[in-house]
Short mmCIF file of C-alpha atoms and ligand atoms in Angstrom, two decimals:
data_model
loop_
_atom_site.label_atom_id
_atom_site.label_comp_id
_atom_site.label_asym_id
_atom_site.label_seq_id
_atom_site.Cartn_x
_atom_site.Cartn_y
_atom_site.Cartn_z
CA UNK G 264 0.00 0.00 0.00
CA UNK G 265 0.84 3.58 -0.69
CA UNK G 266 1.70 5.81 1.86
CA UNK G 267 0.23 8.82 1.80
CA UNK G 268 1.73 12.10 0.87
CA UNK G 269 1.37 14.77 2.97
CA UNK G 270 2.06 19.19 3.21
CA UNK G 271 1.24 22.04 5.14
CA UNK G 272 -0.63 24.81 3.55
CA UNK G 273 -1.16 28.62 3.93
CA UNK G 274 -4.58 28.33 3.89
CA UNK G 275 -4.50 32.65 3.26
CA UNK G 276 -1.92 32.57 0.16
CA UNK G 277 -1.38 29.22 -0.69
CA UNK G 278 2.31 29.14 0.40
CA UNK G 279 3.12 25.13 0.90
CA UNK G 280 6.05 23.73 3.81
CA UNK G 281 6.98 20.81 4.18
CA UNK G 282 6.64 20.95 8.23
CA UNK G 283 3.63 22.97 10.24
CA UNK G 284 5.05 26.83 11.00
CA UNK G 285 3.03 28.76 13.63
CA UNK G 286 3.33 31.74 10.85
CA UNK G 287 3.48 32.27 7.50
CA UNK G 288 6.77 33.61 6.38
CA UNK G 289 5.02 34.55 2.61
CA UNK G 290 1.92 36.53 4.16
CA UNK G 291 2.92 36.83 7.95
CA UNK G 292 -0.68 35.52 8.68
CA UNK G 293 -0.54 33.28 12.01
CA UNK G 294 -2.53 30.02 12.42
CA UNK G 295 -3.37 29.62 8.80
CA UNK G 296 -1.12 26.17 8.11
CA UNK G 297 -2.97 22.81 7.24
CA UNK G 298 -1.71 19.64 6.79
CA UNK G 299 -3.17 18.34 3.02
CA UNK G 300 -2.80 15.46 1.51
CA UNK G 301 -0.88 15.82 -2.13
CA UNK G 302 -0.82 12.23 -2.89
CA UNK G 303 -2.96 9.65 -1.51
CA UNK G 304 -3.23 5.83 -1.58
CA UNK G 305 -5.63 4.31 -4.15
CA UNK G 306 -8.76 5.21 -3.66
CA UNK G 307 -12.05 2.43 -2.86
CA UNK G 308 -13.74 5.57 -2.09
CA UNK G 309 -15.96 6.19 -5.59
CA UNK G 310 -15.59 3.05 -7.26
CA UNK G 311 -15.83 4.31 -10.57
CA UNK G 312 -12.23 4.64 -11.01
CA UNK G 313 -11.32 1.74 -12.64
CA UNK G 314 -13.12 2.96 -15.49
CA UNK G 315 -11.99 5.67 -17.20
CA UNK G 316 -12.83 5.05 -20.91
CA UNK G 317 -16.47 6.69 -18.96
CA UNK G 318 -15.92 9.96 -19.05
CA UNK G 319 -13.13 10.39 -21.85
CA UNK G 320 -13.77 13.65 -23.54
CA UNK G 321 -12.29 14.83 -26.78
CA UNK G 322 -11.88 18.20 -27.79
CA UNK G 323 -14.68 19.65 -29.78
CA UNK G 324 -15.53 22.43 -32.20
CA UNK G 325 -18.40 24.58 -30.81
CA UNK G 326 -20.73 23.62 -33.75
CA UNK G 327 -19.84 20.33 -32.95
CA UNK G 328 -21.41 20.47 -29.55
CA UNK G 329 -24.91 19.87 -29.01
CA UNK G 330 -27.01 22.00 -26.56
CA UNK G 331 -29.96 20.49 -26.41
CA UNK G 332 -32.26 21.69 -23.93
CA UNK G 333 -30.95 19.95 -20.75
CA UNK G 334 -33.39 17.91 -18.72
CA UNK G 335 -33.53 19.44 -15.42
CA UNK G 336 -35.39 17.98 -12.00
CA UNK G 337 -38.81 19.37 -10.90
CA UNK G 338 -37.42 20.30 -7.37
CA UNK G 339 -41.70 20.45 -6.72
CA UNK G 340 -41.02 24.00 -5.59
CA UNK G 341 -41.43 27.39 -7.53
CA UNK G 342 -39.15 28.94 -4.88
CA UNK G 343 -36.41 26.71 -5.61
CA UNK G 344 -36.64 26.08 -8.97
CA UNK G 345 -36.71 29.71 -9.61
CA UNK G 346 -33.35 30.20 -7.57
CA UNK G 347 -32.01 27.59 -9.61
CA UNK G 348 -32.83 28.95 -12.65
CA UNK G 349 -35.35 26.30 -13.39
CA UNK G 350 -35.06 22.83 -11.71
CA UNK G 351 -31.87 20.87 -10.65
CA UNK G 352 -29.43 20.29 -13.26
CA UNK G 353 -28.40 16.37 -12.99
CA UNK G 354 -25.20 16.31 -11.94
CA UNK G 355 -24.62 19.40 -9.89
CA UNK G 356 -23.51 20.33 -6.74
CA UNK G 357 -25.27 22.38 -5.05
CA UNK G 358 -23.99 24.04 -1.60
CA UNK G 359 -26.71 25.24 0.58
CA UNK G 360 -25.42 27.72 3.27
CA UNK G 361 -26.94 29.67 6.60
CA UNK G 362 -27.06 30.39 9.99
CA UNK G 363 -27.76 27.66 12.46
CA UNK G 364 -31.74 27.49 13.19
CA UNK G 365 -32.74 29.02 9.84
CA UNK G 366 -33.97 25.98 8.31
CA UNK G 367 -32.05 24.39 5.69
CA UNK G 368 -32.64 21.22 7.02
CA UNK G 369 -36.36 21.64 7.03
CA UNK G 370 -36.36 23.08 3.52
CA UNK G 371 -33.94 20.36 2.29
CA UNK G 372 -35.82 17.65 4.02
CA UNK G 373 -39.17 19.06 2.64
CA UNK G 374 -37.60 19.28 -0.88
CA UNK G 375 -36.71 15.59 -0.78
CA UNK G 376 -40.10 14.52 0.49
CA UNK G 377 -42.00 16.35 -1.64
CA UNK G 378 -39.71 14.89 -4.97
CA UNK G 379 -41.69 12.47 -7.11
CA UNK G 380 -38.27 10.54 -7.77
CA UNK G 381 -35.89 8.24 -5.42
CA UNK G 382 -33.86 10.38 -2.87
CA UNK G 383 -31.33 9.62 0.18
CA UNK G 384 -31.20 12.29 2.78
CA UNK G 385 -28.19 11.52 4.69
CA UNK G 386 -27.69 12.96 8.11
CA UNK G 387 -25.00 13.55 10.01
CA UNK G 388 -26.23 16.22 12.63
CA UNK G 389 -29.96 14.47 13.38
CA UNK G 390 -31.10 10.97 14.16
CA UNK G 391 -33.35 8.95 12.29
CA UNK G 392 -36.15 9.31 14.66
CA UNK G 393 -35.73 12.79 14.89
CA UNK G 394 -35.73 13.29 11.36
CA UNK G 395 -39.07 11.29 10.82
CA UNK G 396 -40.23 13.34 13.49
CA UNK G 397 -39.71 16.68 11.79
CA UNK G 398 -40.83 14.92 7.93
CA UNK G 399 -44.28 14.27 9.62
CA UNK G 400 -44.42 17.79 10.39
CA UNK G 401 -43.93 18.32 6.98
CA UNK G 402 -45.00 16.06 4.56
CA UNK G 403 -45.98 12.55 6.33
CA UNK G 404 -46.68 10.30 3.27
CA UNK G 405 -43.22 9.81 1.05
CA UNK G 406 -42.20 6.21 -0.21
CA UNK G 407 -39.42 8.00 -2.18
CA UNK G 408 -36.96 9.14 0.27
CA UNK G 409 -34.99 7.34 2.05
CA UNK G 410 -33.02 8.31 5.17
CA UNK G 411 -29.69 7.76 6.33
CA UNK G 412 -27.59 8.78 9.31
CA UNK G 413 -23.88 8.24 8.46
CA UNK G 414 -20.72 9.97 8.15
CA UNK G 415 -18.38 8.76 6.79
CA UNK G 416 -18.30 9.26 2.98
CA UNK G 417 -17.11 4.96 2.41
CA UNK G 418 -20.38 4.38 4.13
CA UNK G 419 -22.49 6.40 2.19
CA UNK G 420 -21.67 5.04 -1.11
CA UNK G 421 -22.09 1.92 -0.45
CA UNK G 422 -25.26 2.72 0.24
CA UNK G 423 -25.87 4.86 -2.47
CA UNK G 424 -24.85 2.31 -4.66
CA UNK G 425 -27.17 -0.38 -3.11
CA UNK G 426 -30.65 2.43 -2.81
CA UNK G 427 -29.38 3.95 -6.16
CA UNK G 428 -31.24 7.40 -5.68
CA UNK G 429 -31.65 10.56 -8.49
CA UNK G 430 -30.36 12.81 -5.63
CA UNK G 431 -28.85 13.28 -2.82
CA UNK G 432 -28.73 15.29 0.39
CA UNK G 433 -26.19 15.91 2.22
CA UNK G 434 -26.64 17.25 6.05
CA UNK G 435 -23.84 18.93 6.60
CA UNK G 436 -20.84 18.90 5.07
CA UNK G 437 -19.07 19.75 8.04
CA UNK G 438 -20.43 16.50 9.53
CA UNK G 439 -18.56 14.43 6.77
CA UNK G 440 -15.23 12.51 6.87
CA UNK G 441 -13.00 10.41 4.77
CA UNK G 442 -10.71 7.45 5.57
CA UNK G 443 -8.20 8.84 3.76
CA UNK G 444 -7.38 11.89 5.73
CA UNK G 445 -6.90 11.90 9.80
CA UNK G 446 -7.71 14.89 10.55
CA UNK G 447 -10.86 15.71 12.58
CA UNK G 448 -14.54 15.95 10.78
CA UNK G 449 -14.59 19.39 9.86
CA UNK G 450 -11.31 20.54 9.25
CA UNK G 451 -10.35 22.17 6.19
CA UNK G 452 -8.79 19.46 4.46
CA UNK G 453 -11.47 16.78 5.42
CA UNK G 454 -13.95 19.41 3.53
CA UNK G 455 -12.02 19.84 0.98
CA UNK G 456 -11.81 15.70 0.08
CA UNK G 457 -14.83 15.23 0.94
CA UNK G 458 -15.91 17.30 -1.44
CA UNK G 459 -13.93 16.40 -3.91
CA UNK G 460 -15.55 12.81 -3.46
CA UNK G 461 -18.93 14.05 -3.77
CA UNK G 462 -17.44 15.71 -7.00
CA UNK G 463 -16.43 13.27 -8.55
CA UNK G 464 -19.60 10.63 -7.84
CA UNK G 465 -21.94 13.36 -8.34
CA UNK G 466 -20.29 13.56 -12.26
CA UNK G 467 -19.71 10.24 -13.07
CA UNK G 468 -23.30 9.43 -12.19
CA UNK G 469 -25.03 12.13 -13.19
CA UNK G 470 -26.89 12.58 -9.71
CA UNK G 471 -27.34 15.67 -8.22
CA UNK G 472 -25.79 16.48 -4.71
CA UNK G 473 -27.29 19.13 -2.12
CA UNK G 474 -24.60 20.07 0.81
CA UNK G 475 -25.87 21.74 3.61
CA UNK G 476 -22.72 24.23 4.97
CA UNK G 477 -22.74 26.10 7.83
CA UNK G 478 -21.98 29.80 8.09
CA UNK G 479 -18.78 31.21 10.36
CA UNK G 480 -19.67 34.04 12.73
CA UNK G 481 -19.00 36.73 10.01
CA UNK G 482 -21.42 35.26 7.77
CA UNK G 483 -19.44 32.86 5.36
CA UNK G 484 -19.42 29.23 4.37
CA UNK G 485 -16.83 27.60 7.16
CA UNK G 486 -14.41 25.47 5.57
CA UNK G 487 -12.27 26.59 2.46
CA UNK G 488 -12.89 29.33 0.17
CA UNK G 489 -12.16 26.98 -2.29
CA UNK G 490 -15.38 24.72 -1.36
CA UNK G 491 -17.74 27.69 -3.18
CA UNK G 492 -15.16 27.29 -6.29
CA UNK G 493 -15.81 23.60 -6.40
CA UNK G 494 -19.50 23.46 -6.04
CA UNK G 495 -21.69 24.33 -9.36
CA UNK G 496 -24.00 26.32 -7.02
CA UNK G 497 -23.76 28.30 -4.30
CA UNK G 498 -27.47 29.18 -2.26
CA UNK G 499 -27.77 30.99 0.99
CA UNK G 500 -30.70 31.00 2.92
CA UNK G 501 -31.34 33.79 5.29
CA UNK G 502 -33.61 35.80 7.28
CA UNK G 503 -34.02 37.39 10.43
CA UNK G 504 -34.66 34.02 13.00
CA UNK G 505 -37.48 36.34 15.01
CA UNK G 506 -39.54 36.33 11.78
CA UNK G 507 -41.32 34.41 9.79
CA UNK G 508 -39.83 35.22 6.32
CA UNK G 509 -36.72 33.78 5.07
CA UNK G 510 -35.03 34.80 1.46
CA UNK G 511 -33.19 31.98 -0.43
CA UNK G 512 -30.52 33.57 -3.03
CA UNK G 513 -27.97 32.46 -5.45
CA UNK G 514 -24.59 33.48 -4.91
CA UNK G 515 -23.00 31.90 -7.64
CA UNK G 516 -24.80 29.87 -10.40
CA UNK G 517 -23.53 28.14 -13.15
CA UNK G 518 -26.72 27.39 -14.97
CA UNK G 519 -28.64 30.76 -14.20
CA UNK G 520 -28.76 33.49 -13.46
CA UNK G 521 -27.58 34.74 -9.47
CA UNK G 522 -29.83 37.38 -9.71
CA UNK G 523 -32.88 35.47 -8.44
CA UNK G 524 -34.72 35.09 -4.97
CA UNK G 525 -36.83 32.98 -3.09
CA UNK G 526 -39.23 33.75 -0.27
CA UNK G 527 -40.50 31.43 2.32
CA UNK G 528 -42.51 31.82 5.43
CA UNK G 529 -42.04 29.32 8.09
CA UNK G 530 -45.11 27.45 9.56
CA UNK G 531 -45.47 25.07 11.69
CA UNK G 532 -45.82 22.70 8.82
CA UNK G 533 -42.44 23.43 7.26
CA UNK G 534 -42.08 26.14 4.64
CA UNK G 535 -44.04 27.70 2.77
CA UNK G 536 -43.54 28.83 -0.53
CA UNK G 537 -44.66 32.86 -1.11
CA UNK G 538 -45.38 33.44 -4.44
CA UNK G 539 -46.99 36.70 -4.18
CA UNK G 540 -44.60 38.91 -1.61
CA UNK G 541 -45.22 41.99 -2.04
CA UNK G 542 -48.93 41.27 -0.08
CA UNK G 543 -47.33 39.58 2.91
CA UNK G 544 -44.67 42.09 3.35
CA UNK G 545 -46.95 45.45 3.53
CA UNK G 546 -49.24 45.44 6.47
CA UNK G 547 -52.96 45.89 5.97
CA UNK G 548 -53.41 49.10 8.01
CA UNK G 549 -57.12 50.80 7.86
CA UNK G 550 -55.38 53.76 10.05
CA UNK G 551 -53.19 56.28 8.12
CA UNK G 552 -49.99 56.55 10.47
CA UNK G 553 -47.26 58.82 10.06
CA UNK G 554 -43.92 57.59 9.16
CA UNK G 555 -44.61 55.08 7.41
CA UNK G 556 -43.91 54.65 3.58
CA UNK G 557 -43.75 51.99 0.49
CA UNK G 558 -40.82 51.29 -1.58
CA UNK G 559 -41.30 49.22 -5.19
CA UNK G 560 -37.85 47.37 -4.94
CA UNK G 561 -36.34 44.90 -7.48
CA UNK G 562 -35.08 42.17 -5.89
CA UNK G 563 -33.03 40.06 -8.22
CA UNK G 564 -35.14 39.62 -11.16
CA UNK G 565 -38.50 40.21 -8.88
CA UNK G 566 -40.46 43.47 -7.79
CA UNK G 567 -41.42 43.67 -4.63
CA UNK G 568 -42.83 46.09 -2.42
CA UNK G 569 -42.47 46.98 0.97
CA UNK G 570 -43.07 48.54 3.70
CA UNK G 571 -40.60 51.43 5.74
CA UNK G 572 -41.22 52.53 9.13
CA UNK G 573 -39.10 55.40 10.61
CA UNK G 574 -39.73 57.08 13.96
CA UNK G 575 -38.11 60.60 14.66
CA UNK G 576 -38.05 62.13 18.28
CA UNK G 577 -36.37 64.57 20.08
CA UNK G 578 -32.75 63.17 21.29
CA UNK G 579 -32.99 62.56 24.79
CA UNK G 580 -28.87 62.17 24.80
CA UNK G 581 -26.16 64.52 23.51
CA UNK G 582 -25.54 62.35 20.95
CA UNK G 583 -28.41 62.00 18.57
CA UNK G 584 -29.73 58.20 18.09
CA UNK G 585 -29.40 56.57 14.33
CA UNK G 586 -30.44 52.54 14.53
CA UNK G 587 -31.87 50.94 10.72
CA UNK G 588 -32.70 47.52 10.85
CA UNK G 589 -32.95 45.90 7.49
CA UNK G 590 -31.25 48.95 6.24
CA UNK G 591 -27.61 50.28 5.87
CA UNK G 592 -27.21 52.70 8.82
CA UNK G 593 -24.02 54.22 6.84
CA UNK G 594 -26.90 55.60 3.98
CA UNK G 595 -29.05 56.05 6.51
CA UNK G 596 -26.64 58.88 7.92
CA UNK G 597 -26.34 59.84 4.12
CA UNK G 598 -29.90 60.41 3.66
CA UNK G 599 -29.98 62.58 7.05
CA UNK G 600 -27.05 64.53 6.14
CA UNK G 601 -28.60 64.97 3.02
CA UNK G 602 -31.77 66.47 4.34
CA UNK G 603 -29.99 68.71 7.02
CA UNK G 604 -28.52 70.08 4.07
CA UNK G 605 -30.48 70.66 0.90
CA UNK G 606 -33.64 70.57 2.68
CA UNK G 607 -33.01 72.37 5.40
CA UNK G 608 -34.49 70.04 7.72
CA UNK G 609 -33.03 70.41 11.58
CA UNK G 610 -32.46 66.75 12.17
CA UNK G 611 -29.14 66.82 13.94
CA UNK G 612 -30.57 66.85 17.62
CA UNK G 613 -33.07 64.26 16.81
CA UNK G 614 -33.19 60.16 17.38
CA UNK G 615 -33.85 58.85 13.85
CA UNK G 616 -35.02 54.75 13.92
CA UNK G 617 -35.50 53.53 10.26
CA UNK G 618 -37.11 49.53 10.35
CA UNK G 619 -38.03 47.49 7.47
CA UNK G 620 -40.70 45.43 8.12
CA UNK G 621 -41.18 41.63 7.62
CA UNK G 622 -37.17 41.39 9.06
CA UNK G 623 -35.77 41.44 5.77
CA UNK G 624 -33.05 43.41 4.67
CA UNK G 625 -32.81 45.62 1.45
CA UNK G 626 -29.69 47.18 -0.22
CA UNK G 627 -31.93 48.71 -3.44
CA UNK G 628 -30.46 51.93 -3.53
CA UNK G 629 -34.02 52.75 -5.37
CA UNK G 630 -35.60 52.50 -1.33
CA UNK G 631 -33.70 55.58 -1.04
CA UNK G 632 -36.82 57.94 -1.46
CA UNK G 633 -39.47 55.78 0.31
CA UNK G 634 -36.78 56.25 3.63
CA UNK G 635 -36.79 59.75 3.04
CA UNK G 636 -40.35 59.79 3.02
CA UNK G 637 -41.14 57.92 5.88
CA UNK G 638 -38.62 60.12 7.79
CA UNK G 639 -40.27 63.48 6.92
CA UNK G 640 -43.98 61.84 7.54
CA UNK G 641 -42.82 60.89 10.95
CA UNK G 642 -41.14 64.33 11.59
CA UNK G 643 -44.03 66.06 10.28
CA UNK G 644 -46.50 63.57 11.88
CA UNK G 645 -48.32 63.53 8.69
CA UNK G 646 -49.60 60.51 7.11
CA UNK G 647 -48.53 59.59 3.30
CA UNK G 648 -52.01 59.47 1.86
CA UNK G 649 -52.87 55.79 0.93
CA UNK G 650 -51.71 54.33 -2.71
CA UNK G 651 -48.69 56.06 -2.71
CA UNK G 652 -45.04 54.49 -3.24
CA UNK G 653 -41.32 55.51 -4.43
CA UNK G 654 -38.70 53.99 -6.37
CA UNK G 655 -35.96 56.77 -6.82
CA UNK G 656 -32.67 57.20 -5.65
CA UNK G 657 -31.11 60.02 -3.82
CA UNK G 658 -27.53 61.56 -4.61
CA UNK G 659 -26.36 63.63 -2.34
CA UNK G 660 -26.71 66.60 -4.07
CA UNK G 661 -30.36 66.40 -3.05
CA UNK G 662 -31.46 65.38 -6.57
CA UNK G 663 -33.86 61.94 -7.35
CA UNK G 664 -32.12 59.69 -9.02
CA UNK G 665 -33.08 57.14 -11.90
CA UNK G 666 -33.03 53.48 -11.04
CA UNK G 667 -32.86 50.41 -12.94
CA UNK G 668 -35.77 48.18 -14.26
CA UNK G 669 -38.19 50.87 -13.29
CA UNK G 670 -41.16 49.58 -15.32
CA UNK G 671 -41.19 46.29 -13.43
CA UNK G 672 -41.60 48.27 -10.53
CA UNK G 673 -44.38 50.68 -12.01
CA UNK G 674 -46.45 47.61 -13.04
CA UNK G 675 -46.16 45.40 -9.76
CA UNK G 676 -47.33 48.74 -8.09
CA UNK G 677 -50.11 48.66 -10.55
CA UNK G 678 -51.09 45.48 -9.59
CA UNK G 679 -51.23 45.90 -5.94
CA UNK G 680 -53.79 48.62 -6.63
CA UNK G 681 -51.33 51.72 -5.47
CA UNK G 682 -52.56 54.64 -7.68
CA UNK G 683 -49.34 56.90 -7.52
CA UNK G 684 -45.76 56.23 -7.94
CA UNK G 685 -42.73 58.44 -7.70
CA UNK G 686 -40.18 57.65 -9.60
CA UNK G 687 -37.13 60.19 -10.89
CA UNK G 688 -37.57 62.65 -14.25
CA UNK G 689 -34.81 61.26 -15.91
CA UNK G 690 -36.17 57.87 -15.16
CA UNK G 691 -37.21 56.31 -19.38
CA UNK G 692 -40.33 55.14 -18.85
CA UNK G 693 -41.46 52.46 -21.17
CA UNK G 694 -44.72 51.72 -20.55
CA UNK G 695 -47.76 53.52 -21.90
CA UNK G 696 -51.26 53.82 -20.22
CA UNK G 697 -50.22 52.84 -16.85
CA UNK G 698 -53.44 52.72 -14.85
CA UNK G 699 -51.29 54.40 -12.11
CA UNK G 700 -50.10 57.86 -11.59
CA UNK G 701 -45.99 58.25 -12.13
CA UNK G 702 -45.04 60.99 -10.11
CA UNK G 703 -41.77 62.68 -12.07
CA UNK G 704 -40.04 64.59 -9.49
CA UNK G 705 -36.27 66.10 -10.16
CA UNK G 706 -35.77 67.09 -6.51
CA UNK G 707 -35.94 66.05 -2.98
CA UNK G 708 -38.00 69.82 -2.72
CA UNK G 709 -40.55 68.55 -5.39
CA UNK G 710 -41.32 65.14 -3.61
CA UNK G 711 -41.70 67.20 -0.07
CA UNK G 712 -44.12 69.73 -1.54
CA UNK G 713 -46.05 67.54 -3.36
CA UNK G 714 -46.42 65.45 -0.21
CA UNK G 715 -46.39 67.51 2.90
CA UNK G 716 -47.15 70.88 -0.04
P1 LIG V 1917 -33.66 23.72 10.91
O1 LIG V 1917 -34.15 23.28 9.60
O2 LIG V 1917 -33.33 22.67 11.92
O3 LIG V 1917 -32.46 24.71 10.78
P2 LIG V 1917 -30.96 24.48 10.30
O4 LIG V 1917 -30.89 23.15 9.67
O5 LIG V 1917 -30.76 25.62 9.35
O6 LIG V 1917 -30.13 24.63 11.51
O7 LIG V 1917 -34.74 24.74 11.46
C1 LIG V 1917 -35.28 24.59 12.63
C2 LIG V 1917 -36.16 25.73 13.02
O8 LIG V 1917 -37.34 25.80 12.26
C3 LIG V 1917 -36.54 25.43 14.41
O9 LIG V 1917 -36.24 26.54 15.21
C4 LIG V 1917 -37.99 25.13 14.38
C5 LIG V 1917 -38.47 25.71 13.09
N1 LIG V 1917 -39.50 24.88 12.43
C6 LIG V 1917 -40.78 25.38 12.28
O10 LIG V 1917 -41.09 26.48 12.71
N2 LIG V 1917 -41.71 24.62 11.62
C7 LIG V 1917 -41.43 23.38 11.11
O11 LIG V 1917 -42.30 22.72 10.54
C8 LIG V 1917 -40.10 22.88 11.29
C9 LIG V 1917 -39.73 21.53 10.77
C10 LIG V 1917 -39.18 23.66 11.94
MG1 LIG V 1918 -29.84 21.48 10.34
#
């Protein structure tokens, strides 16, 4: 037998020793040196190996290729499909990451359920019983899935090979470990085999893989970098844990677009999917209350309006007050300093809170004007009158600002009955015979007069 090759690793810049340093003498980082395997025994792992006439591929002119329209895998959920850009592509991996309590396991779980073809759900964080304990919650009746609780990646495809299932789910990565490496489950170069493992089966058979990765505490996928360069897909699921709503998105995509979103609302039964957001996310007030205003945001590919809520008071403190949830408090201070000085509004000894509601978090620049809004009502104390909403920009030079894919904004503001948009002059409108009012407005001035006028 082969002994296996080992190094150590920057993990930072990539600089390789041949014994562990406590610092990197390339990029002075400390702590970043893994042992890796460069050369490993043979390999029972996947046994495909002793076969490699398989996957032989010849070079190719481009009209020589076909691109047939490729058969992708009713994932039995608008949501996800969407985020994938229309079904699971057979053979792709797919990384699924988030913070802890979230609910990727739920949302995987309830994805493999739901599937009308053969899955394994393989668990490494959850036991069996605890798993059919969540699935009744969920979806009860499923002679399609199958569920494992297992480890270690020898183990699982052995099985694999014996249940012989169209996909696979894998909860979490992090759980995973290989014979061929010692180093603890988890570690950085266990993740990284592991992977490559699931790579290479996930190819050869043309099944699709779903990893579940956990986040770090500064909001990445823990393990290597290089894990979101080896995966096909990259999803993150996220949301504020205190509400119901939680956004799935594509970070990186390699058969769609990363520009599209997913909205769920967690019940007691699971997920649910939320087609229609822009109803769920604006509250159904019969009251007009000040400070409060609605902002036609593009979210990806998707329109979707919502609801701001900012509260102005007198600064009990020195030090005025600025707090935006859902919101970045950096153009929050923008906006204000903005105000203070084109509009000549006196906010500087005032508390300013700015909340979006529904616990999601925006970074449209085209909310811009619907905060500003809010901000005066609530200053004021004067209502915005009902069916009114914004989709503008501000620059700081006071003026209203044209934003992108405005007409997709217009219309889904049309279709939630609002009767008056503002949008920027210099905005090109498209559409013709809008059943709504668009508002042109040039200047911060113009929106204030023709709202508090
Ligand atoms: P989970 O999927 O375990 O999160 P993750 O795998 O991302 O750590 O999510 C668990 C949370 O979801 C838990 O706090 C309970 C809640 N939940 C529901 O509200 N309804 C349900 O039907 C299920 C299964 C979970
Ligand atoms: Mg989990």
């Amino acid at each position: 037998m082969a002994k296996t090759k080992t190094a150590f690793f920057c993990q930072n810049c990539g600089a390789q020793y041949p014994k562990w340093v406590g610092q990197c003498s390339s990029c002075k980082q400390w702590n970043t040196i893994v042992e890796e395997i460069v050369q490993k025994e043979e390999k029972k792992s996947w046994k495909s190996d002793n076969s490699p006439s398989k996957r032989t591929s010849r070079p190719l002119k481009l009209s020589e290729i076909t691109n047939e329209k490729e058969i992708r895998l009713d994932a039995k959920d608008l949501e996800f499909n969407r985020v994938l850009g229309g079904g699971i592509v057979p053979g792709s991996l797919i990384l699924l990451g988030g913070e802890p309590g979230i609910g990727k396991s739920t949302l995987l779980l309830q994805i493999a359920l739901k599937l009308q073809y053969k899955t394994l759900y393989v668990s490494g964080e959850e036991s069996q019983k605890q798993i059919k304990m969540r699935a009744e919650r969920i979806h009860p009746n499923s002679e399609t899935c199958f569920i494992l609780t297992e480890t270690k990646t020898q183990n699982i495809f052995q099985h694999i090979s014996s249940v012989e299932p169209d996909l696979v789910v894998i909860d979490s990565i992090q759980t995973l470990h290989t014979d061929y490496i010692e180093s603890a489950a988890g570690s950085i170069s266990q993740i990284r085999e592991c992977t490559a493992e699931l790579i290479k089966f996930a190819k050869e058979t043309n099944t699709p893989v779903i990893l579940v990765g956990h986040i770090t505490k500064d909001g990445t996928i823990a393990g290597p970098k290089i894990l979101e360069h080896m995966v096909d897909t990259v999803l993150q699921f996220e949301g504020d844990r205190n509400y119901v709503y939680r956004i799935l998105r594509s970070l990186k995509n390699r058969f769609g677009s990363t520009a599209e979103l997913g909205i769920y609302e967690m019940q007691g039964s699971g997920l649910r999917e939320v087609n229609n957001p822009s109803e769920v996310l604006i509250s159904k007030n019969e009251e007009d209350l000040s400070g409060t205003a609605i902002a036609a945001t593009v979210e990806g590919m998707r329109p979707l309006l919502i609801e701001i809520q900012a509260l102005v008071s007198t600064a009990v403190y020195g030090t005025p007050q600025r707090s935006a949830t859902g919101f970045n408090a950096k153009r929050l201070n923008m906006l204000l300093a903005v105000l203070e000085k084109r509009a000549g509004f006196k906010l500087a000894a005032k508390d300013v809170f700015l909340n979006i509601t529904g616990g999601i978090s925006v970074d449209d620049p085209a909310i811009d004007l619907a905060v500003l809004a809010a901000i005066l009502s609530s200053n004021a104390d004067i209502p915005i009158e009902k069916g009114v909403c914004f989709a503008a920009e501000i620059g700081l030079a006071g003026e209203v600002r044209p934003v992108q894919r405005v007409d997709r904004r217009i219309l889904e503001a049309e279709k939630l009955g609002f009767n008056r948009i503002f949008v920027s002059k210099s905005n090109k409108i498209g559409l013709k015979n809008t059943g709504i009012q668009v508002q042109l407005v040039s200047k911060i001035e113009d929106v204030i007069s023709n709202l508090f006028g």
